[in-house]
mmCIF file of C-alpha atoms and ligand atoms in Angstrom:
data_model
loop_
_atom_site.group_PDB
_atom_site.id
_atom_site.type_symbol
_atom_site.label_atom_id
_atom_site.label_comp_id
_atom_site.label_asym_id
_atom_site.label_seq_id
_atom_site.Cartn_x
_atom_site.Cartn_y
_atom_site.Cartn_z
ATOM 1 C CA UNK A 18 -5.934 72.160 -74.249
ATOM 2 C CA UNK A 19 -5.259 70.122 -77.410
ATOM 3 C CA UNK A 20 -8.088 68.416 -79.277
ATOM 4 C CA UNK A 21 -6.819 65.060 -78.045
ATOM 5 C CA UNK A 22 -6.777 66.198 -74.417
ATOM 6 C CA UNK A 23 -10.313 67.568 -74.818
ATOM 7 C CA UNK A 24 -11.544 64.137 -75.889
ATOM 8 C CA UNK A 25 -10.336 62.567 -72.650
ATOM 9 C CA UNK A 26 -11.523 65.506 -70.509
ATOM 10 C CA UNK A 27 -14.349 64.786 -68.042
ATOM 11 C CA UNK A 28 -14.884 68.199 -66.419
ATOM 12 C CA UNK A 29 -18.521 68.785 -65.523
ATOM 13 C CA UNK A 30 -19.298 65.050 -65.653
ATOM 14 C CA UNK A 31 -20.309 62.800 -62.780
ATOM 15 C CA UNK A 32 -18.936 59.267 -62.442
ATOM 16 C CA UNK A 33 -19.693 56.418 -60.055
ATOM 17 C CA UNK A 34 -17.036 53.754 -59.454
ATOM 18 C CA UNK A 35 -18.208 50.731 -57.461
ATOM 19 C CA UNK A 36 -15.537 48.905 -55.494
ATOM 20 C CA UNK A 37 -13.569 52.161 -55.617
ATOM 21 C CA UNK A 38 -11.834 51.664 -52.265
ATOM 22 C CA UNK A 39 -8.810 49.644 -53.388
ATOM 23 C CA UNK A 40 -7.144 48.058 -56.424
ATOM 24 C CA UNK A 41 -8.463 48.688 -59.921
ATOM 25 C CA UNK A 42 -11.463 50.668 -58.640
ATOM 26 C CA UNK A 43 -9.252 53.003 -56.619
ATOM 27 C CA UNK A 44 -6.939 53.676 -59.584
ATOM 28 C CA UNK A 45 -9.959 54.212 -61.840
ATOM 29 C CA UNK A 46 -11.645 56.634 -59.445
ATOM 30 C CA UNK A 47 -8.395 58.612 -59.156
ATOM 31 C CA UNK A 48 -7.895 58.706 -62.925
ATOM 32 C CA UNK A 49 -11.448 59.789 -63.736
ATOM 33 C CA UNK A 50 -11.084 62.544 -61.119
ATOM 34 C CA UNK A 51 -7.743 63.580 -62.631
ATOM 35 C CA UNK A 52 -9.542 63.856 -65.966
ATOM 36 C CA UNK A 53 -11.935 66.308 -64.290
ATOM 37 C CA UNK A 54 -14.937 64.183 -63.281
ATOM 38 C CA UNK A 55 -16.741 64.438 -59.975
ATOM 39 C CA UNK A 56 -16.337 60.886 -58.692
ATOM 40 C CA UNK A 57 -18.538 58.942 -56.316
ATOM 41 C CA UNK A 58 -16.391 56.254 -54.722
ATOM 42 C CA UNK A 59 -18.906 53.535 -53.867
ATOM 43 C CA UNK A 60 -17.800 50.568 -51.779
ATOM 44 C CA UNK A 61 -19.110 48.258 -49.103
ATOM 45 C CA UNK A 62 -15.893 48.931 -47.152
ATOM 46 C CA UNK A 63 -16.268 52.366 -45.602
ATOM 47 C CA UNK A 64 -12.671 52.708 -44.406
ATOM 48 C CA UNK A 65 -10.946 52.186 -47.767
ATOM 49 C CA UNK A 66 -13.690 53.982 -49.699
ATOM 50 C CA UNK A 67 -13.453 57.087 -47.537
ATOM 51 C CA UNK A 68 -9.658 56.976 -47.783
ATOM 52 C CA UNK A 69 -9.741 56.880 -51.590
ATOM 53 C CA UNK A 70 -12.198 59.789 -51.722
ATOM 54 C CA UNK A 71 -10.016 61.773 -49.292
ATOM 55 C CA UNK A 72 -6.856 61.058 -51.333
ATOM 56 C CA UNK A 73 -8.560 62.269 -54.504
ATOM 57 C CA UNK A 74 -9.735 65.434 -52.755
ATOM 58 C CA UNK A 75 -6.226 66.047 -51.360
ATOM 59 C CA UNK A 76 -4.864 65.798 -54.904
ATOM 60 C CA UNK A 77 -7.328 68.530 -55.966
ATOM 61 C CA UNK A 78 -10.070 66.296 -57.397
ATOM 62 C CA UNK A 79 -13.787 66.150 -56.690
ATOM 63 C CA UNK A 80 -14.761 62.983 -54.826
ATOM 64 C CA UNK A 81 -17.110 61.666 -52.210
ATOM 65 C CA UNK A 82 -17.759 58.279 -50.643
ATOM 66 C CA UNK A 83 -21.065 56.438 -50.632
ATOM 67 C CA UNK A 84 -21.576 53.046 -48.981
ATOM 68 C CA UNK A 85 -23.101 50.315 -51.144
ATOM 69 C CA UNK A 86 -23.338 46.564 -51.319
ATOM 70 C CA UNK A 87 -23.806 46.043 -55.050
ATOM 71 C CA UNK A 88 -25.439 42.642 -54.521
ATOM 72 C CA UNK A 89 -28.438 44.478 -52.993
ATOM 73 C CA UNK A 90 -30.646 45.988 -55.671
ATOM 74 C CA UNK A 91 -32.204 48.574 -53.359
ATOM 75 C CA UNK A 92 -28.757 49.792 -52.269
ATOM 76 C CA UNK A 93 -27.624 50.220 -55.886
ATOM 77 C CA UNK A 94 -30.837 52.075 -56.731
ATOM 78 C CA UNK A 95 -30.306 54.312 -53.682
ATOM 79 C CA UNK A 96 -26.687 55.017 -54.708
ATOM 80 C CA UNK A 97 -27.741 56.094 -58.183
ATOM 81 C CA UNK A 98 -30.694 58.146 -56.942
ATOM 82 C CA UNK A 99 -28.592 59.934 -54.314
ATOM 83 C CA UNK A 100 -25.889 60.708 -56.900
ATOM 84 C CA UNK A 101 -28.379 62.032 -59.401
ATOM 85 C CA UNK A 102 -30.208 64.192 -56.896
ATOM 86 C CA UNK A 103 -26.913 65.587 -55.523
ATOM 87 C CA UNK A 104 -25.267 66.284 -58.889
ATOM 88 C CA UNK A 105 -28.087 66.324 -61.423
ATOM 89 C CA UNK A 106 -26.660 63.696 -63.772
ATOM 90 C CA UNK A 107 -24.653 60.483 -64.116
ATOM 91 C CA UNK A 108 -22.323 60.381 -67.104
ATOM 92 C CA UNK A 109 -20.150 57.397 -66.246
ATOM 93 C CA UNK A 110 -20.990 54.224 -64.338
ATOM 94 C CA UNK A 111 -18.084 51.875 -63.671
ATOM 95 C CA UNK A 112 -19.390 48.558 -62.340
ATOM 96 C CA UNK A 113 -16.092 47.376 -60.910
ATOM 97 C CA UNK A 114 -16.883 45.766 -57.526
ATOM 98 C CA UNK A 115 -16.107 42.067 -57.621
ATOM 99 C CA UNK A 116 -15.115 39.079 -55.516
ATOM 100 C CA UNK A 117 -13.363 35.782 -56.242
ATOM 101 C CA UNK A 118 -13.372 32.332 -54.714
ATOM 102 C CA UNK A 119 -11.148 29.367 -55.428
ATOM 103 C CA UNK A 120 -12.437 25.809 -55.114
ATOM 104 C CA UNK A 121 -12.336 22.581 -57.112
ATOM 105 C CA UNK A 122 -15.498 22.331 -59.212
ATOM 106 C CA UNK A 123 -16.903 19.258 -57.472
ATOM 107 C CA UNK A 124 -16.648 20.982 -54.089
ATOM 108 C CA UNK A 125 -18.371 24.280 -54.912
ATOM 109 C CA UNK A 126 -21.399 24.844 -52.696
ATOM 110 C CA UNK A 127 -24.589 26.498 -53.885
ATOM 111 C CA UNK A 128 -23.957 29.266 -51.336
ATOM 112 C CA UNK A 129 -20.550 30.003 -52.818
ATOM 113 C CA UNK A 130 -21.923 30.020 -56.363
ATOM 114 C CA UNK A 131 -24.709 32.403 -55.328
ATOM 115 C CA UNK A 132 -22.356 34.668 -53.352
ATOM 116 C CA UNK A 133 -19.988 35.188 -56.294
ATOM 117 C CA UNK A 134 -22.747 35.629 -58.883
ATOM 118 C CA UNK A 135 -24.692 37.990 -56.583
ATOM 119 C CA UNK A 136 -21.787 40.471 -56.536
ATOM 120 C CA UNK A 137 -20.098 39.881 -59.897
ATOM 121 C CA UNK A 138 -23.136 39.406 -62.123
ATOM 122 C CA UNK A 139 -26.221 40.700 -60.337
ATOM 123 C CA UNK A 140 -24.277 43.668 -58.950
ATOM 124 C CA UNK A 141 -23.292 44.681 -62.490
ATOM 125 C CA UNK A 142 -26.834 44.029 -63.754
ATOM 126 C CA UNK A 143 -28.284 46.287 -61.031
ATOM 127 C CA UNK A 144 -25.694 48.982 -61.781
ATOM 128 C CA UNK A 145 -26.457 48.893 -65.524
ATOM 129 C CA UNK A 146 -30.184 49.102 -64.914
ATOM 130 C CA UNK A 147 -30.136 51.896 -62.328
ATOM 131 C CA UNK A 148 -27.589 54.064 -64.173
ATOM 132 C CA UNK A 149 -29.105 53.116 -67.536
ATOM 133 C CA UNK A 150 -32.469 54.625 -66.554
ATOM 134 C CA UNK A 151 -30.831 57.962 -65.677
ATOM 135 C CA UNK A 152 -28.657 57.926 -68.808
ATOM 136 C CA UNK A 153 -31.568 57.114 -71.126
ATOM 137 C CA UNK A 154 -33.459 60.112 -69.685
ATOM 138 C CA UNK A 155 -30.356 62.284 -70.218
ATOM 139 C CA UNK A 156 -29.807 60.912 -73.721
ATOM 140 C CA UNK A 157 -26.136 60.194 -72.951
ATOM 141 C CA UNK A 158 -23.814 58.153 -70.772
ATOM 142 C CA UNK A 159 -21.117 55.508 -70.702
ATOM 143 C CA UNK A 160 -21.266 52.298 -68.670
ATOM 144 C CA UNK A 161 -18.078 50.278 -68.177
ATOM 145 C CA UNK A 162 -18.288 46.822 -66.609
ATOM 146 C CA UNK A 163 -15.336 44.840 -65.276
ATOM 147 C CA UNK A 164 -15.118 41.351 -66.771
ATOM 148 C CA UNK A 165 -11.859 39.342 -66.648
ATOM 149 C CA UNK A 166 -9.315 37.409 -68.697
ATOM 150 C CA UNK A 167 -10.998 34.397 -67.079
ATOM 151 C CA UNK A 168 -13.636 34.666 -69.841
ATOM 152 C CA UNK A 169 -11.012 33.721 -72.447
ATOM 153 C CA UNK A 170 -8.929 31.100 -70.661
ATOM 154 C CA UNK A 171 -10.342 28.148 -68.754
ATOM 155 C CA UNK A 172 -8.749 28.234 -65.312
ATOM 156 C CA UNK A 173 -9.192 25.396 -62.813
ATOM 157 C CA UNK A 174 -10.899 26.274 -59.499
ATOM 158 C CA UNK A 175 -12.488 29.484 -60.785
ATOM 159 C CA UNK A 176 -15.858 28.274 -62.113
ATOM 160 C CA UNK A 177 -18.174 30.684 -60.218
ATOM 161 C CA UNK A 178 -15.867 33.634 -60.960
ATOM 162 C CA UNK A 179 -15.257 32.821 -64.641
ATOM 163 C CA UNK A 180 -18.928 32.171 -65.373
ATOM 164 C CA UNK A 181 -19.998 35.378 -63.615
ATOM 165 C CA UNK A 182 -17.497 37.347 -65.704
ATOM 166 C CA UNK A 183 -18.576 35.671 -68.965
ATOM 167 C CA UNK A 184 -22.109 36.746 -68.043
ATOM 168 C CA UNK A 185 -20.854 40.317 -67.534
ATOM 169 C CA UNK A 186 -19.363 40.339 -71.046
ATOM 170 C CA UNK A 187 -22.608 39.174 -72.636
ATOM 171 C CA UNK A 188 -24.699 41.471 -70.425
ATOM 172 C CA UNK A 189 -22.594 44.392 -71.659
ATOM 173 C CA UNK A 190 -23.180 43.504 -75.322
ATOM 174 C CA UNK A 191 -26.900 42.862 -74.825
ATOM 175 C CA UNK A 192 -27.477 46.109 -72.928
ATOM 176 C CA UNK A 193 -25.376 48.023 -75.487
ATOM 177 C CA UNK A 194 -27.829 46.986 -78.194
ATOM 178 C CA UNK A 195 -30.854 48.161 -76.189
ATOM 179 C CA UNK A 196 -29.443 51.450 -74.892
ATOM 180 C CA UNK A 197 -27.420 52.513 -77.952
ATOM 181 C CA UNK A 198 -30.380 54.219 -79.645
ATOM 182 C CA UNK A 199 -30.682 56.445 -76.539
ATOM 183 C CA UNK A 200 -27.066 57.635 -76.741
ATOM 184 C CA UNK A 201 -25.844 55.301 -73.996
ATOM 185 C CA UNK A 202 -22.681 53.267 -74.593
ATOM 186 C CA UNK A 203 -22.012 50.015 -72.713
ATOM 187 C CA UNK A 204 -18.658 48.227 -72.775
ATOM 188 C CA UNK A 205 -16.684 45.733 -70.721
ATOM 189 C CA UNK A 206 -13.025 45.669 -69.768
ATOM 190 C CA UNK A 207 -11.441 42.241 -69.257
ATOM 191 C CA UNK A 208 -8.119 42.739 -67.423
ATOM 192 C CA UNK A 209 -5.308 40.245 -67.216
ATOM 193 C CA UNK A 210 -3.602 39.581 -63.873
ATOM 194 C CA UNK A 211 -3.254 42.829 -61.918
ATOM 195 C CA UNK A 212 -1.418 43.277 -58.626
ATOM 196 C CA UNK A 213 -4.291 44.225 -56.278
ATOM 197 C CA UNK A 214 -5.608 43.068 -52.884
ATOM 198 C CA UNK A 215 -7.772 40.513 -54.745
ATOM 199 C CA UNK A 216 -4.640 38.651 -55.812
ATOM 200 C CA UNK A 217 -2.800 38.840 -52.485
ATOM 201 C CA UNK A 218 -4.275 35.432 -51.672
ATOM 202 C CA UNK A 219 -1.704 33.923 -54.056
ATOM 203 C CA UNK A 220 1.160 35.444 -52.090
ATOM 204 C CA UNK A 221 0.203 35.284 -48.445
ATOM 205 C CA UNK A 222 2.147 33.427 -45.797
ATOM 206 C CA UNK A 223 0.756 31.034 -43.149
ATOM 207 C CA UNK A 224 -0.301 34.070 -41.021
ATOM 208 C CA UNK A 225 -2.458 35.333 -43.895
ATOM 209 C CA UNK A 226 -0.229 38.390 -44.440
ATOM 210 C CA UNK A 227 1.475 39.257 -47.719
ATOM 211 C CA UNK A 228 4.815 37.446 -48.003
ATOM 212 C CA UNK A 229 7.118 39.789 -50.001
ATOM 213 C CA UNK A 230 9.228 36.911 -51.391
ATOM 214 C CA UNK A 231 6.185 34.937 -52.504
ATOM 215 C CA UNK A 232 4.635 38.129 -53.875
ATOM 216 C CA UNK A 233 7.713 38.769 -56.045
ATOM 217 C CA UNK A 234 7.636 35.186 -57.308
ATOM 218 C CA UNK A 235 3.937 35.406 -58.207
ATOM 219 C CA UNK A 236 4.463 38.644 -60.142
ATOM 220 C CA UNK A 237 7.488 37.193 -61.983
ATOM 221 C CA UNK A 238 5.553 34.031 -62.890
ATOM 222 C CA UNK A 239 2.587 36.087 -64.155
ATOM 223 C CA UNK A 240 4.882 38.263 -66.259
ATOM 224 C CA UNK A 241 5.958 35.178 -68.225
ATOM 225 C CA UNK A 242 2.321 34.780 -69.364
ATOM 226 C CA UNK A 243 2.595 37.983 -71.413
ATOM 227 C CA UNK A 244 4.688 38.166 -74.593
ATOM 228 C CA UNK A 245 5.743 41.579 -73.254
ATOM 229 C CA UNK A 246 7.092 39.984 -70.070
ATOM 230 C CA UNK A 247 5.022 42.466 -68.058
ATOM 231 C CA UNK A 248 2.608 42.302 -65.126
ATOM 232 C CA UNK A 249 -0.247 44.787 -65.283
ATOM 233 C CA UNK A 250 -0.877 47.528 -62.766
ATOM 234 C CA UNK A 251 -4.233 48.999 -61.725
ATOM 235 C CA UNK A 252 -3.401 52.111 -63.773
ATOM 236 C CA UNK A 253 -3.262 50.035 -66.981
ATOM 237 C CA UNK A 254 -6.902 49.129 -66.455
ATOM 238 C CA UNK A 255 -7.906 52.638 -65.383
ATOM 239 C CA UNK A 256 -6.562 53.956 -68.716
ATOM 240 C CA UNK A 257 -8.788 51.520 -70.617
ATOM 241 C CA UNK A 258 -11.786 52.634 -68.534
ATOM 242 C CA UNK A 259 -10.965 56.303 -69.159
ATOM 243 C CA UNK A 260 -10.907 55.697 -72.920
ATOM 244 C CA UNK A 261 -14.330 54.021 -72.860
ATOM 245 C CA UNK A 262 -15.802 56.519 -70.386
ATOM 246 C CA UNK A 263 -14.725 59.657 -72.250
ATOM 247 C CA UNK A 264 -15.617 61.132 -75.629
ATOM 248 C CA UNK A 265 -12.448 59.479 -76.980
ATOM 249 C CA UNK A 266 -14.514 56.274 -76.931
ATOM 250 C CA UNK A 267 -17.596 57.763 -78.625
ATOM 251 C CA UNK A 268 -17.581 55.066 -81.353
ATOM 252 C CA UNK A 269 -17.118 52.215 -78.866
ATOM 253 C CA UNK A 270 -20.050 50.166 -77.627
ATOM 254 C CA UNK A 271 -20.703 46.468 -77.075
ATOM 255 C CA UNK A 272 -16.957 45.859 -76.876
ATOM 256 C CA UNK A 273 -14.872 43.765 -74.519
ATOM 257 C CA UNK A 274 -11.532 45.549 -74.251
ATOM 258 C CA UNK A 275 -8.674 43.298 -73.136
ATOM 259 C CA UNK A 276 -5.795 45.100 -71.400
ATOM 260 C CA UNK A 277 -3.861 41.934 -70.527
ATOM 261 C CA UNK A 278 -0.392 42.177 -72.058
ATOM 262 C CA UNK A 279 -1.423 39.624 -74.686
ATOM 263 C CA UNK A 280 -1.728 36.913 -72.040
ATOM 264 C CA UNK A 281 -4.985 35.366 -73.246
ATOM 265 C CA UNK A 282 -4.243 35.009 -76.960
ATOM 266 C CA UNK A 283 -3.043 31.600 -78.155
ATOM 267 C CA UNK A 284 0.751 31.976 -78.525
HETATM 268 N N1 NAD B 306 -6.916 41.982 -60.074
HETATM 269 C C1 NAD B 306 -7.035 41.248 -61.180
HETATM 270 O O1 NAD B 306 -6.116 40.534 -61.585
HETATM 271 C C2 NAD B 306 -8.320 41.271 -61.974
HETATM 272 C C3 NAD B 306 -8.307 40.641 -63.228
HETATM 273 C C4 NAD B 306 -9.467 40.626 -63.973
HETATM 274 C C5 NAD B 306 -10.611 41.242 -63.495
HETATM 275 N N2 NAD B 306 -10.597 41.845 -62.280
HETATM 276 C C6 NAD B 306 -11.852 42.473 -61.831
HETATM 277 O O2 NAD B 306 -11.648 43.854 -61.611
HETATM 278 C C7 NAD B 306 -12.470 44.294 -60.535
HETATM 279 C C8 NAD B 306 -11.593 44.929 -59.467
HETATM 280 O O3 NAD B 306 -10.646 43.949 -59.052
HETATM 281 P P1 NAD B 306 -9.547 44.228 -57.930
HETATM 282 O O4 NAD B 306 -8.464 43.272 -58.197
HETATM 283 O O5 NAD B 306 -9.267 45.681 -57.805
HETATM 284 O O6 NAD B 306 -10.359 43.709 -56.633
HETATM 285 P P2 NAD B 306 -10.078 43.969 -55.086
HETATM 286 O O7 NAD B 306 -10.574 42.766 -54.355
HETATM 287 O O8 NAD B 306 -8.677 44.344 -54.885
HETATM 288 O O9 NAD B 306 -11.057 45.205 -54.772
HETATM 289 C C9 NAD B 306 -12.441 45.027 -54.907
HETATM 290 C C10 NAD B 306 -13.182 46.191 -54.279
HETATM 291 O O10 NAD B 306 -14.585 45.924 -54.413
HETATM 292 C C11 NAD B 306 -15.223 46.088 -53.161
HETATM 293 N N3 NAD B 306 -16.380 45.191 -53.088
HETATM 294 C C12 NAD B 306 -16.376 43.833 -53.056
HETATM 295 N N4 NAD B 306 -17.634 43.380 -52.954
HETATM 296 C C13 NAD B 306 -18.454 44.468 -52.951
HETATM 297 C C14 NAD B 306 -19.838 44.647 -52.862
HETATM 298 N N5 NAD B 306 -20.677 43.596 -52.740
HETATM 299 N N6 NAD B 306 -20.343 45.897 -52.896
HETATM 300 C C15 NAD B 306 -19.514 46.961 -53.005
HETATM 301 N N7 NAD B 306 -18.179 46.866 -53.062
HETATM 302 C C16 NAD B 306 -17.659 45.627 -53.031
HETATM 303 C C17 NAD B 306 -14.150 45.743 -52.124
HETATM 304 O O11 NAD B 306 -14.469 46.288 -50.857
HETATM 305 C C18 NAD B 306 -12.915 46.346 -52.782
HETATM 306 O O12 NAD B 306 -12.792 47.711 -52.463
HETATM 307 C C19 NAD B 306 -13.237 43.055 -60.057
HETATM 308 O O13 NAD B 306 -14.490 43.013 -60.680
HETATM 309 C C20 NAD B 306 -12.352 41.922 -60.524
HETATM 310 O O14 NAD B 306 -13.069 40.725 -60.681
HETATM 311 C C21 NAD B 306 -9.476 41.877 -61.502
#
């Protein structure tokens, strides 16, 4: 193994990926496992979470599924405790689970605001706190939180989502300052548009199913937002997470990494 490969190697480490059943979380869980980590795929959706864990195992990786609703503090604490008691340590915590809702600002209900912030902000807060306690005791660990390009660009109809993600970015910096002296790194990743189930709502037909023609048009339109003319894939985000999670990112903390094809810079 070359020195460079060794820096990305995660053998002997334990990682939790919330929202690991589909999309960015699924690709991240698979990549961390490919790098050698034992991965806990944590999701509120048992079917997709178990499938991801089984796919990783079939490919020769170490993975297991644990059910969690990240908006419930006790469930997040239980996830972290069960992982630590089963495997003795938690080296990587990827707080990826998230939801989105679209509505004009003046029509957003308090329930909708609370629902989005409960998963996207409080879920990440709970994950940082529970994993942070274990990592501080260990004297090492890397936490990676999923923010969004919506923190850089004001997008109509996304107020609960964008504000929850801006809070995730600042949470990551604030926690990085407190946990850094204990050897714990905390960073955020703010992806641009990625083709995942979350974004299928832009390309579904009247029956609610994905319309292939519309899907192609959405991807083509999104590609024009990048100076590279590219649309991102879940793997592009997983690579950013791997960098921050592994020793390759040992000098990185309090950062918001932006794998977005350049879409959110003024150009
Ligand atoms: N797809 C994009 O374009 C994009 C862009 C920027 C940021 N993000 C962020 O990246 C993360 C992953 O996005 P994605 O597109 O893969 O989403 P997705 O909707 O495709 O998948 C989200 C996963 O999280 C799980 N989940 C949702 N609520 C949960 C909860 N309360 N507890 C546990 N699991 C829960 C779902 O079951 C699902 O498996 C999210 O935080 C999202 O906001 C996505």
